[in-house]
Structures are given as C-alpha cells and as structure tokens.
JSON list of C-alpha atoms in Angstrom, two decimals:
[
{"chain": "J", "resi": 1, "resn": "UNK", "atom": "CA", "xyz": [-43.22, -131.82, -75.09]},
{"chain": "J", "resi": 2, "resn": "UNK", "atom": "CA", "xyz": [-41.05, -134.70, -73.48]},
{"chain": "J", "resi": 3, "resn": "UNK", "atom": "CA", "xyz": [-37.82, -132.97, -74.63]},
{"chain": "J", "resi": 4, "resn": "UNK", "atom": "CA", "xyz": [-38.71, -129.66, -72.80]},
{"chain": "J", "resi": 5, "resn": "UNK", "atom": "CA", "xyz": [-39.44, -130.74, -70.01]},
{"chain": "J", "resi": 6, "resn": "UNK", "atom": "CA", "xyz": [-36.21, -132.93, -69.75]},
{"chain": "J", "resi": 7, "resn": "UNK", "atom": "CA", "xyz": [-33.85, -130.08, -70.94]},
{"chain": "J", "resi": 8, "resn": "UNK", "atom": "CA", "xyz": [-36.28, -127.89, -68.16]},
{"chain": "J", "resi": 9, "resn": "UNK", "atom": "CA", "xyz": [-35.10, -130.48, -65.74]},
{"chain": "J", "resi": 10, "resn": "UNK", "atom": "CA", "xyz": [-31.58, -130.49, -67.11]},
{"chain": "J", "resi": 11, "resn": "UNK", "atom": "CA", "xyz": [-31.13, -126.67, -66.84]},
{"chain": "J", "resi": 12, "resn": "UNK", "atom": "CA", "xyz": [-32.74, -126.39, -62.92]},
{"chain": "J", "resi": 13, "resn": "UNK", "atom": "CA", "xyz": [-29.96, -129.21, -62.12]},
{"chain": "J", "resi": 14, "resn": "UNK", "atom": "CA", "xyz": [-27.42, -127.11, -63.87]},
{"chain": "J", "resi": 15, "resn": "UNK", "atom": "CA", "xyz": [-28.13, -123.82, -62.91]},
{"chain": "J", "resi": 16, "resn": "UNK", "atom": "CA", "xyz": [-28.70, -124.90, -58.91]},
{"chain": "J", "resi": 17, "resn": "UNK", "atom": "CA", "xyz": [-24.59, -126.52, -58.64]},
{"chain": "J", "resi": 18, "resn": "UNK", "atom": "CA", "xyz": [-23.58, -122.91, -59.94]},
{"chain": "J", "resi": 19, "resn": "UNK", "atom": "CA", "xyz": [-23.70, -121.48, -57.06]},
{"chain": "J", "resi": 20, "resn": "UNK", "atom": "CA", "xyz": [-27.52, -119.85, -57.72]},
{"chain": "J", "resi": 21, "resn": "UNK", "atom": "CA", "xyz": [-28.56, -120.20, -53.79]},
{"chain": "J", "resi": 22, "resn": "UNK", "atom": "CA", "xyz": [-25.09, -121.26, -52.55]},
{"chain": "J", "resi": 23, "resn": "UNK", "atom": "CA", "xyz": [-23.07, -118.02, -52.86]},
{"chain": "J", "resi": 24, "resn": "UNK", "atom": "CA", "xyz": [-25.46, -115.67, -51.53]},
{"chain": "J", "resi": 25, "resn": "UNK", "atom": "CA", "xyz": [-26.57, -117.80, -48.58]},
{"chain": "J", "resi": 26, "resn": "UNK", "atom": "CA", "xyz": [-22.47, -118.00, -47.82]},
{"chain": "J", "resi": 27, "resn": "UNK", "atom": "CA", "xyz": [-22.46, -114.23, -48.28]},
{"chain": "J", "resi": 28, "resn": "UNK", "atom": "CA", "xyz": [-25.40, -113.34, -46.04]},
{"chain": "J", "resi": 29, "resn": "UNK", "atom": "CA", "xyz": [-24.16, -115.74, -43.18]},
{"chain": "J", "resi": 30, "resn": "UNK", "atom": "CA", "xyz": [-20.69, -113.54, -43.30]},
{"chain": "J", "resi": 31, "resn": "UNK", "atom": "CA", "xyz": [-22.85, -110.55, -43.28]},
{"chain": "J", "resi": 32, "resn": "UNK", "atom": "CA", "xyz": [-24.60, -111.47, -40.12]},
{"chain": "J", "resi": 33, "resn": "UNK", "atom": "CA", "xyz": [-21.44, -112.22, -38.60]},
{"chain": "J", "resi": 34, "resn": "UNK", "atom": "CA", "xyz": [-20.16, -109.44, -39.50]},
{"chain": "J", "resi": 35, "resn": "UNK", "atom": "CA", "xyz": [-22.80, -107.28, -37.93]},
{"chain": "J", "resi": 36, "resn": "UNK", "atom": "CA", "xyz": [-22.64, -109.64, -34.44]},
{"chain": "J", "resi": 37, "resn": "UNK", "atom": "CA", "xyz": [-18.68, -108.57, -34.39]},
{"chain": "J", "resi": 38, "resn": "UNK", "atom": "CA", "xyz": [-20.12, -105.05, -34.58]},
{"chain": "J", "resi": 39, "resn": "UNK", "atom": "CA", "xyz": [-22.30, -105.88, -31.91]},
{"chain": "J", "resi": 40, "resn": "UNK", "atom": "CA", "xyz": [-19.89, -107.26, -29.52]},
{"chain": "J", "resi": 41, "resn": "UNK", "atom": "CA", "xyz": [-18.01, -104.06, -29.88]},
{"chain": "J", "resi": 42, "resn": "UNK", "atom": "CA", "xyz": [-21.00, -101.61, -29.53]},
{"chain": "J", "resi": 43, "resn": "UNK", "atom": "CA", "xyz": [-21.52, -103.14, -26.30]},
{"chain": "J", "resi": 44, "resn": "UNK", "atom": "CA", "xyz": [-17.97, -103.10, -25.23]},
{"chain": "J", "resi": 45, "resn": "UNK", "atom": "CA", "xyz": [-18.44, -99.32, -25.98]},
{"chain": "J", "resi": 46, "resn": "UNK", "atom": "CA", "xyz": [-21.90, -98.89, -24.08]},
{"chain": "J", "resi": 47, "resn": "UNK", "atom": "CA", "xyz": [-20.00, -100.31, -20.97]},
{"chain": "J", "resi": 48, "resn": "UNK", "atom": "CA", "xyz": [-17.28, -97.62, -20.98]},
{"chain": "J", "resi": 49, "resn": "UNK", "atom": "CA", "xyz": [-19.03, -94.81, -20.26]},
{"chain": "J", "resi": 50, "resn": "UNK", "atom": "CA", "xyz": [-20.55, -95.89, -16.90]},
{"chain": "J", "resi": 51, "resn": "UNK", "atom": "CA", "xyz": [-16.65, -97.82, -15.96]},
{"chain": "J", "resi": 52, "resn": "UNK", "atom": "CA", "xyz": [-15.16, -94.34, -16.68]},
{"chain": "J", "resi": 53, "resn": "UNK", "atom": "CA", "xyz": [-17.69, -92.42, -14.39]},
{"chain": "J", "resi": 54, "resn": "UNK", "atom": "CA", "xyz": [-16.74, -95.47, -11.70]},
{"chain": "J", "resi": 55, "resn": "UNK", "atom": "CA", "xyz": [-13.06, -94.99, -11.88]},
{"chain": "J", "resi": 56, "resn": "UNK", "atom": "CA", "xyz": [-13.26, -91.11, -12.27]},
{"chain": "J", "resi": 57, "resn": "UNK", "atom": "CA", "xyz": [-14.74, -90.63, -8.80]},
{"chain": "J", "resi": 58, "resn": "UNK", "atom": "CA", "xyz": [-11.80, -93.08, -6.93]},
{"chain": "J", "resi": 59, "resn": "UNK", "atom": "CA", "xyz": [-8.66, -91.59, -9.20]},
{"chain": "J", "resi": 60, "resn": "UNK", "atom": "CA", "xyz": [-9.37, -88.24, -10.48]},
{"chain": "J", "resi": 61, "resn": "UNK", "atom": "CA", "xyz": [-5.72, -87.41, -10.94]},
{"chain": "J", "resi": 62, "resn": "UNK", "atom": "CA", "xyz": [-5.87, -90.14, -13.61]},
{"chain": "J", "resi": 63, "resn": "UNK", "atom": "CA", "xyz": [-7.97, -87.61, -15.94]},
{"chain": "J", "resi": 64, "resn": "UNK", "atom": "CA", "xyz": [-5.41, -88.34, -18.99]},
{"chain": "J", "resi": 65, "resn": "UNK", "atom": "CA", "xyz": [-5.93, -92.07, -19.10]},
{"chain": "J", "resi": 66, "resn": "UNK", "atom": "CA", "xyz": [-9.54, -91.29, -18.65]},
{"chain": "J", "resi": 67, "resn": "UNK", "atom": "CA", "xyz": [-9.81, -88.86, -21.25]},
{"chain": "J", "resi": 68, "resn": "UNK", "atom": "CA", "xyz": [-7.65, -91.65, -23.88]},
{"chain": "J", "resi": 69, "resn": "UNK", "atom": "CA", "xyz": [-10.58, -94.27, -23.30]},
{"chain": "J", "resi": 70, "resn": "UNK", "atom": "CA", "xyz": [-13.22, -91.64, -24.08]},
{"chain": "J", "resi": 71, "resn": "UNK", "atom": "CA", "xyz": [-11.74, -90.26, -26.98]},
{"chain": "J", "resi": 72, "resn": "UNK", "atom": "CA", "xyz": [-10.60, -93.97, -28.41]},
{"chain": "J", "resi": 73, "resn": "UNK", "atom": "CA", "xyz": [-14.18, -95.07, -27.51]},
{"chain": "J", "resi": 74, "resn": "UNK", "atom": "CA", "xyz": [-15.35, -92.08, -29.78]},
{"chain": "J", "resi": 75, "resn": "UNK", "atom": "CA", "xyz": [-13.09, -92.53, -32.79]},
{"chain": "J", "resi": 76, "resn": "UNK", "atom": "CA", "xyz": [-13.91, -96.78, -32.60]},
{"chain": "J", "resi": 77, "resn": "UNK", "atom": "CA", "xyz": [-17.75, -96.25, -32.29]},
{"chain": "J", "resi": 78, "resn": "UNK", "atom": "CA", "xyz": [-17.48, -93.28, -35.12]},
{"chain": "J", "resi": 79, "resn": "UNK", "atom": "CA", "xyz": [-16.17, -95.91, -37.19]},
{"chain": "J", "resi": 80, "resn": "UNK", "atom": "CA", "xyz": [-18.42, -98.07, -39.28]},
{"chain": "J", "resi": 81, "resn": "UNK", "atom": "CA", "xyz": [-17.96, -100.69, -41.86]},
{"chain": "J", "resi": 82, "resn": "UNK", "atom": "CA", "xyz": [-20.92, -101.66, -43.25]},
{"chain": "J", "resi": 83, "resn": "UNK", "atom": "CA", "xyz": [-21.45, -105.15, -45.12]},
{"chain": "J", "resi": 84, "resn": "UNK", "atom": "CA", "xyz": [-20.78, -104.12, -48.52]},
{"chain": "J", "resi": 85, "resn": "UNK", "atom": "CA", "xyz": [-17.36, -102.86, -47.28]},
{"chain": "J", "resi": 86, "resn": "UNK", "atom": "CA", "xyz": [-16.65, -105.88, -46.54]},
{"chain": "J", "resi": 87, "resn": "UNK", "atom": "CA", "xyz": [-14.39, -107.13, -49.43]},
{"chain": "J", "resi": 88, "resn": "UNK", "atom": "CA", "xyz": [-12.75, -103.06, -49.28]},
{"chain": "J", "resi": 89, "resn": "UNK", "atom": "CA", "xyz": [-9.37, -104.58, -46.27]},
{"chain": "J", "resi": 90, "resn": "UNK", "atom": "CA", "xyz": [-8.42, -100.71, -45.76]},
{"chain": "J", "resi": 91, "resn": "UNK", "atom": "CA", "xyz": [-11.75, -100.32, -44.19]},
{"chain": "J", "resi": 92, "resn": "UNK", "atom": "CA", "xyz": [-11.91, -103.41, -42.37]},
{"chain": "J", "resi": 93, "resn": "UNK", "atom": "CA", "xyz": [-8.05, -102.05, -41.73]},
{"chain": "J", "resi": 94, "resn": "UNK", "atom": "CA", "xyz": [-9.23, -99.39, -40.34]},
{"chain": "J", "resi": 95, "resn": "UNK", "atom": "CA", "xyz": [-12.06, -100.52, -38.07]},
{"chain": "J", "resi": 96, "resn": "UNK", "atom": "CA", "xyz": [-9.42, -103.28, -36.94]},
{"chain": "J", "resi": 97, "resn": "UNK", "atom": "CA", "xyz": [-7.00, -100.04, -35.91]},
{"chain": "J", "resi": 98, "resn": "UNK", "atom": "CA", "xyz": [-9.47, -98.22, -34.34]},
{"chain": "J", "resi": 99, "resn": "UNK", "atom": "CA", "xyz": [-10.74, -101.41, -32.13]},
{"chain": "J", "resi": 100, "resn": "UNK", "atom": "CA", "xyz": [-7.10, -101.86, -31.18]},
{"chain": "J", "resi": 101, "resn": "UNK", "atom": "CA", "xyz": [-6.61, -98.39, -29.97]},
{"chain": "J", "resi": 102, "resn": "UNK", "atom": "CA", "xyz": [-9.43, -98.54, -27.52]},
{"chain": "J", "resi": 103, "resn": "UNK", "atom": "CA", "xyz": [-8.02, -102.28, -26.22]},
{"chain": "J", "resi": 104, "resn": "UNK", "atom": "CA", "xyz": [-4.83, -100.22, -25.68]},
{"chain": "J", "resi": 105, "resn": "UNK", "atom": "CA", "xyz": [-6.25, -97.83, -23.32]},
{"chain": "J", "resi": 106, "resn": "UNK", "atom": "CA", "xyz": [-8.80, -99.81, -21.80]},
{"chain": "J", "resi": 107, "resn": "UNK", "atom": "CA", "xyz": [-5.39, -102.00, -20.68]},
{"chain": "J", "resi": 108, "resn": "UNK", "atom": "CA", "xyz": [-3.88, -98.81, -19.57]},
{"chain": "J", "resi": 109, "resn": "UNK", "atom": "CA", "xyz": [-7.07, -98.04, -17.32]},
{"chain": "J", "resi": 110, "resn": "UNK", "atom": "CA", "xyz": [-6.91, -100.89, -16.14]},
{"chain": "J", "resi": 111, "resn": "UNK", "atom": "CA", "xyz": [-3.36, -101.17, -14.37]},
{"chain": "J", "resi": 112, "resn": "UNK", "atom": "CA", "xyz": [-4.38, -97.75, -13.44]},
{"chain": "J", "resi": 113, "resn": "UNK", "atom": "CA", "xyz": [-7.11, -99.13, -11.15]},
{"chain": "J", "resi": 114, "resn": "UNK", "atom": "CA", "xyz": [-4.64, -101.70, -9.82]},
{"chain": "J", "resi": 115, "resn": "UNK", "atom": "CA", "xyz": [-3.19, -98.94, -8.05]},
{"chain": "J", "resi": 116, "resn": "UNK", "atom": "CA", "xyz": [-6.66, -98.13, -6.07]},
{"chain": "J", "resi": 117, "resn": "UNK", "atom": "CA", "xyz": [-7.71, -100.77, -3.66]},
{"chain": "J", "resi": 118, "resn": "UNK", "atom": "CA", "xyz": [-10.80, -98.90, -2.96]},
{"chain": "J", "resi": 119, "resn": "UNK", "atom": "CA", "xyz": [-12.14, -98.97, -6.06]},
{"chain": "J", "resi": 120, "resn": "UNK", "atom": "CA", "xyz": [-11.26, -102.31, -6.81]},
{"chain": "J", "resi": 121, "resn": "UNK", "atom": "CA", "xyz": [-13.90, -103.07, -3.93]},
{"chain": "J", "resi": 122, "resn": "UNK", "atom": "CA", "xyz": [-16.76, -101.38, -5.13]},
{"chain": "J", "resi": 123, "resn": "UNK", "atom": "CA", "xyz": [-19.75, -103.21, -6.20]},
{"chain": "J", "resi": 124, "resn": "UNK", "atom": "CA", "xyz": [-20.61, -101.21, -9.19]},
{"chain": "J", "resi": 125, "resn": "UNK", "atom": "CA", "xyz": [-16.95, -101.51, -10.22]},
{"chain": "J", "resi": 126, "resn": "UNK", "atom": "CA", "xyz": [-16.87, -105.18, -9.96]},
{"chain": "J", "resi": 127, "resn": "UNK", "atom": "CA", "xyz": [-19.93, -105.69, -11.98]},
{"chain": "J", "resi": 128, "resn": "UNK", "atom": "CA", "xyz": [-18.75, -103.48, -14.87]},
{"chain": "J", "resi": 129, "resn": "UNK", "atom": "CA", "xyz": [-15.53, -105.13, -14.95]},
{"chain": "J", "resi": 130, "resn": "UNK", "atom": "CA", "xyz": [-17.28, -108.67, -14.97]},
{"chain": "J", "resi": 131, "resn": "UNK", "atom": "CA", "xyz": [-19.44, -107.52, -17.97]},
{"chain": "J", "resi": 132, "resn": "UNK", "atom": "CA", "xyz": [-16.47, -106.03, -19.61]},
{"chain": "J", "resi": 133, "resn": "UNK", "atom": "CA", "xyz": [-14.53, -109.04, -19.54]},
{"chain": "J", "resi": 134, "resn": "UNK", "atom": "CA", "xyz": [-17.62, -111.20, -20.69]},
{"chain": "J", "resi": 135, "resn": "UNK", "atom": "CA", "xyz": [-17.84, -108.68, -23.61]},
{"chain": "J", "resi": 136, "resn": "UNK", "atom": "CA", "xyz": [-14.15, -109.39, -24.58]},
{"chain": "J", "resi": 137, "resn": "UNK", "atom": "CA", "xyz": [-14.70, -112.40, -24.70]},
{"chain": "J", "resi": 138, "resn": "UNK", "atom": "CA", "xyz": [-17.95, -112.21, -27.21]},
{"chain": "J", "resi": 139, "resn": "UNK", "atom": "CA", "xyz": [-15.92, -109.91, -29.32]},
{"chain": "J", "resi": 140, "resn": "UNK", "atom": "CA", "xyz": [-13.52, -112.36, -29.26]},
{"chain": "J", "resi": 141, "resn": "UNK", "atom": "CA", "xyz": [-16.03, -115.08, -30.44]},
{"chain": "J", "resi": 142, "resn": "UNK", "atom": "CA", "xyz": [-17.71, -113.20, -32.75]},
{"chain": "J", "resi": 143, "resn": "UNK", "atom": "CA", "xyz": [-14.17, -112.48, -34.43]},
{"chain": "J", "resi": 144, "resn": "UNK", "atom": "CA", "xyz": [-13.75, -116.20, -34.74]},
{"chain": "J", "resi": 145, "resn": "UNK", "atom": "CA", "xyz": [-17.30, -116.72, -36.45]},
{"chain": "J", "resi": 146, "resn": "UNK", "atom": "CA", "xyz": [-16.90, -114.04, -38.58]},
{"chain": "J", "resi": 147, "resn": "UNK", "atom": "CA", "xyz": [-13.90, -115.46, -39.91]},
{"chain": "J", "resi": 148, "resn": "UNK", "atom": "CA", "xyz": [-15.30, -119.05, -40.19]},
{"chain": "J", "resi": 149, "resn": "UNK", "atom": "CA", "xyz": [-18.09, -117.57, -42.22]},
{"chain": "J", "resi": 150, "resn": "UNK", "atom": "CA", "xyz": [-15.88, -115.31, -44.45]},
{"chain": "J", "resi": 151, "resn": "UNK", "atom": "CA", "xyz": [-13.78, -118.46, -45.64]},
{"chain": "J", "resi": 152, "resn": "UNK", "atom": "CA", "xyz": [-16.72, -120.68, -45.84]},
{"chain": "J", "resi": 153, "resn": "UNK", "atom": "CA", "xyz": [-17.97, -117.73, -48.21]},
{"chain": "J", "resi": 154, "resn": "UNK", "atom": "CA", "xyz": [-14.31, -117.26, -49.83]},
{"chain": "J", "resi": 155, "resn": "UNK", "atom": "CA", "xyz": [-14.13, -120.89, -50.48]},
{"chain": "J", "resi": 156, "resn": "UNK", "atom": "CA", "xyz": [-17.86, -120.85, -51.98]},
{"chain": "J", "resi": 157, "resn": "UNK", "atom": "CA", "xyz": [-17.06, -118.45, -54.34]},
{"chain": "J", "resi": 158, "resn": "UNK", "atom": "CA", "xyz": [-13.45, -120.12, -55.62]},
{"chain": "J", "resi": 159, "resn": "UNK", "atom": "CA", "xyz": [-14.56, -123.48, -55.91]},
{"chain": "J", "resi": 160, "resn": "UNK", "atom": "CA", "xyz": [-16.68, -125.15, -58.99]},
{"chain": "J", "resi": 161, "resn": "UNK", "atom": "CA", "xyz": [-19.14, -125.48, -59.69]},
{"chain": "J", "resi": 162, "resn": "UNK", "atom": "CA", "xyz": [-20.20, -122.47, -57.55]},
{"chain": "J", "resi": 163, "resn": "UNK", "atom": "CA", "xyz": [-17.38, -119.97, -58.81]},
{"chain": "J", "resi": 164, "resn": "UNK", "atom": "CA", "xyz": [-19.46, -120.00, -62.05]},
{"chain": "J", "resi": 165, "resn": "UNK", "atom": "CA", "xyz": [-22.69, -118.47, -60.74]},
{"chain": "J", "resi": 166, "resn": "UNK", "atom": "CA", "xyz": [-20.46, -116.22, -58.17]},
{"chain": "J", "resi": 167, "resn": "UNK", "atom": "CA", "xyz": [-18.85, -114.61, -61.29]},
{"chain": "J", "resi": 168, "resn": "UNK", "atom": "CA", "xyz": [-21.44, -114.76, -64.01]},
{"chain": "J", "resi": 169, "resn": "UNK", "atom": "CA", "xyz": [-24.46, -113.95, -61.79]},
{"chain": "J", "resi": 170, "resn": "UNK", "atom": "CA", "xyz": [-22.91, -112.20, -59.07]},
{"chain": "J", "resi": 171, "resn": "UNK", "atom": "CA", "xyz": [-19.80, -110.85, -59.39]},
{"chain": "J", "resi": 172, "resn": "UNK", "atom": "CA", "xyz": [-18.54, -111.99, -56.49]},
{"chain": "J", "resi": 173, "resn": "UNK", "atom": "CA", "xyz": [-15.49, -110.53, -54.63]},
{"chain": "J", "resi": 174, "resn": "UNK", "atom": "CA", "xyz": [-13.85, -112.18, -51.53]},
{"chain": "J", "resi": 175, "resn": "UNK", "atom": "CA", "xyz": [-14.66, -110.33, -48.32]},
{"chain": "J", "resi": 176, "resn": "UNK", "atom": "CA", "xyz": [-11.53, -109.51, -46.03]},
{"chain": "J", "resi": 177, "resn": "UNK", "atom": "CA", "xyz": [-10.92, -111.75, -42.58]},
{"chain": "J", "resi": 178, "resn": "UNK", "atom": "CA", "xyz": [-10.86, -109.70, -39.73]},
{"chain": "J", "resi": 179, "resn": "UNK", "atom": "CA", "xyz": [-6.34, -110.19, -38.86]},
{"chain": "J", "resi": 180, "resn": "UNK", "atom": "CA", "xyz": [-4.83, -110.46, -35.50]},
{"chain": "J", "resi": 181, "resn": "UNK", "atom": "CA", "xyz": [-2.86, -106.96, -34.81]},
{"chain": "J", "resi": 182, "resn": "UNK", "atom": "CA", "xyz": [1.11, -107.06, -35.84]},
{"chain": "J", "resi": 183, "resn": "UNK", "atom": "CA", "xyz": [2.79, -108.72, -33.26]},
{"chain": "J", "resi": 184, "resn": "UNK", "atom": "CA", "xyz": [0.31, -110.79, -31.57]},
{"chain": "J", "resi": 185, "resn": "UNK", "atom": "CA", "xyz": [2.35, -113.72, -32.37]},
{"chain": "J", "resi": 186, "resn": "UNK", "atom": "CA", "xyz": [5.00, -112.51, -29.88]},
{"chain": "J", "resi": 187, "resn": "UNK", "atom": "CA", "xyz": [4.46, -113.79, -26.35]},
{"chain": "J", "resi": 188, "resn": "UNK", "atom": "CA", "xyz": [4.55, -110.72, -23.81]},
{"chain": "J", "resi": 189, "resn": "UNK", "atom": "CA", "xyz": [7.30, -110.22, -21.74]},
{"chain": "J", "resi": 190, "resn": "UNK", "atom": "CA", "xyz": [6.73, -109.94, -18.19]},
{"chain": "J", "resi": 191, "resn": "UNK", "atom": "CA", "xyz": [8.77, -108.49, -15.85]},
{"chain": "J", "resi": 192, "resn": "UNK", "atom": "CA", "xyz": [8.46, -107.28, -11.91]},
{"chain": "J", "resi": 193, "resn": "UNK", "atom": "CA", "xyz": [11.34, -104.97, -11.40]},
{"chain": "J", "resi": 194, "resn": "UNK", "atom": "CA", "xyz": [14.50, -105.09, -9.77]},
{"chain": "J", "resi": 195, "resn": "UNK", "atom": "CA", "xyz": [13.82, -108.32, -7.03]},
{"chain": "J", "resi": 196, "resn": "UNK", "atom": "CA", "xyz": [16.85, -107.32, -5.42]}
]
C-alpha cells in the first residue's frame, strides 16, 4: 500500500515538469494575445469609417485616396486568423500584408489632409485623429505582447522537461511571431524639395 502511494507521488511529480499545465497555459496566454492584436486592429477599423466621412466633406476631389482606405479597410477586416492558425506564417503572412496595406493608405490620407487647413480645425476631426493615433499605438503594444507571449510559448514547448508533454501529449507546434514589414529597418528619408 506504501509503495503505491509513493510511485502515485512519484508519477504526479513526473508527469507535472512535462509540461502537463505548462504548455497549454503558455499557449492560451499567446492566444489571448493574439485575439487583443485583433482587437487593436478592429478598432483601428471601426474609426475609419466616421474619419473618412470627416475628410470626405472638406476634400471631395480626394475621392481616390478615400476610396483606397475603404477598400484596404475592407480587405484587412475580411481577413481573419483565428488561434489555431496561429502556427500556419502564410496566414499570419497574410493578415500582416493586409494590416500593412491599410497603414499605407491611412499615411496617404493623411498628408492628404495636410493640405486642408480647414479640416485640420475641426473638432470632430481632431478627436478621430487623437483616437486613431491612440489606437496605433495599442496595436502597436499588443504586437509587442503577442510576441512576448508567442516566445514564452515557443520556448515552453522546446525546452525539457516541458518539450516532453508538448510532443507526447500535445503535439505541439510553434506559433508564428507577428514580423516587422521588409524594410522597416531602413530609416526614412526625408526630404523638403528644392530649398533653393
């Protein structure tokens, strides 16, 4: 009776450093970052909508820039990863892309609206570009958690004793990091025109 309850014992101590509750309490914390990137961006895309209808009514000869931001907010919210995709990198890819191509036009509406004082002065204007930037910045942050929890996850699942449970329990695949866009480690170059 002794013996089976020490080799009991023995097997609960063995069985919890494999990586039993580790793994998928690393994998669920990715998971909810994952979904508060998605967030962050599903916000950024409720807020364009009502900055278009702002801008539209100072620079309706702008209607091509206008329609680019509604059709890239269309294709980015249209484009869903869900959590199990998360170890599939085309789809993240892919999400990544279509995220990207909305920045781009958002920039290009925004040195648009340089070119309008008026609007530029306009309370409701003001307050969606406030929330806008705030939401950048989230997305930005949520990016960085995401990624902290996908190699905190990654590392879980590599490393004994937990890689044992991850692969004989679990099956465990790493889950993609969400990458900076090729090129972002180029500096911008700036440049004002002829000064002459």
């Amino acid at each position: 009776m002794k013996i089976r309850a020490v080799l009991a014992l023995a097997a609960a101590a063995l069985l919890s450093a494999c990586g039993l509750n580790s793994v998928p309490t690393a994998e669920e914390n990715a998971k909810a970052k994952w979904a508060d990137v998605q967030a962050a961006y599903q916000r950024r895309a409720d807020l364009i909508p009502n900055l278009v209808a702002t801008v539209k009514g100072a620079a309706a000869s702008e209607g091509k820039i206008l329609t680019d931001v509604t059709e890239a907010r269309a294709k980015a919210s249209s484009m869903q990863v869900t959590a199990d995709d998360l170890t599939d990198p085309a789809k993240v890819e892919q999400f990544q892309a279509a995220q990207q191509q909305l920045s781009g036009s958002l920039s290009r509406l925004l040195v648009t609206v340089e070119a309008y004082p008026q609007l530029q002065s306009q309370a409701n204007f003001t307050a969606l570009m406030s929330q806008l930037e705030g939401t950048e910045n989230r997305i930005n942050i949520a990016i960085r958690d995401y990624n902290a929890a996908v190699q905190s996850y990654n590392t879980t699942i590599r490393t004994f004793p937990d890689s044992i449970g991850a692969t004989v329990f679990y099956g465990a695949k790493p889950m993609t990091p969400f990458q900076a866009k090729a090129g972002a480690d180029v500096a911008p170059t700036v440049s004002f025109g002829n000064t002459n």
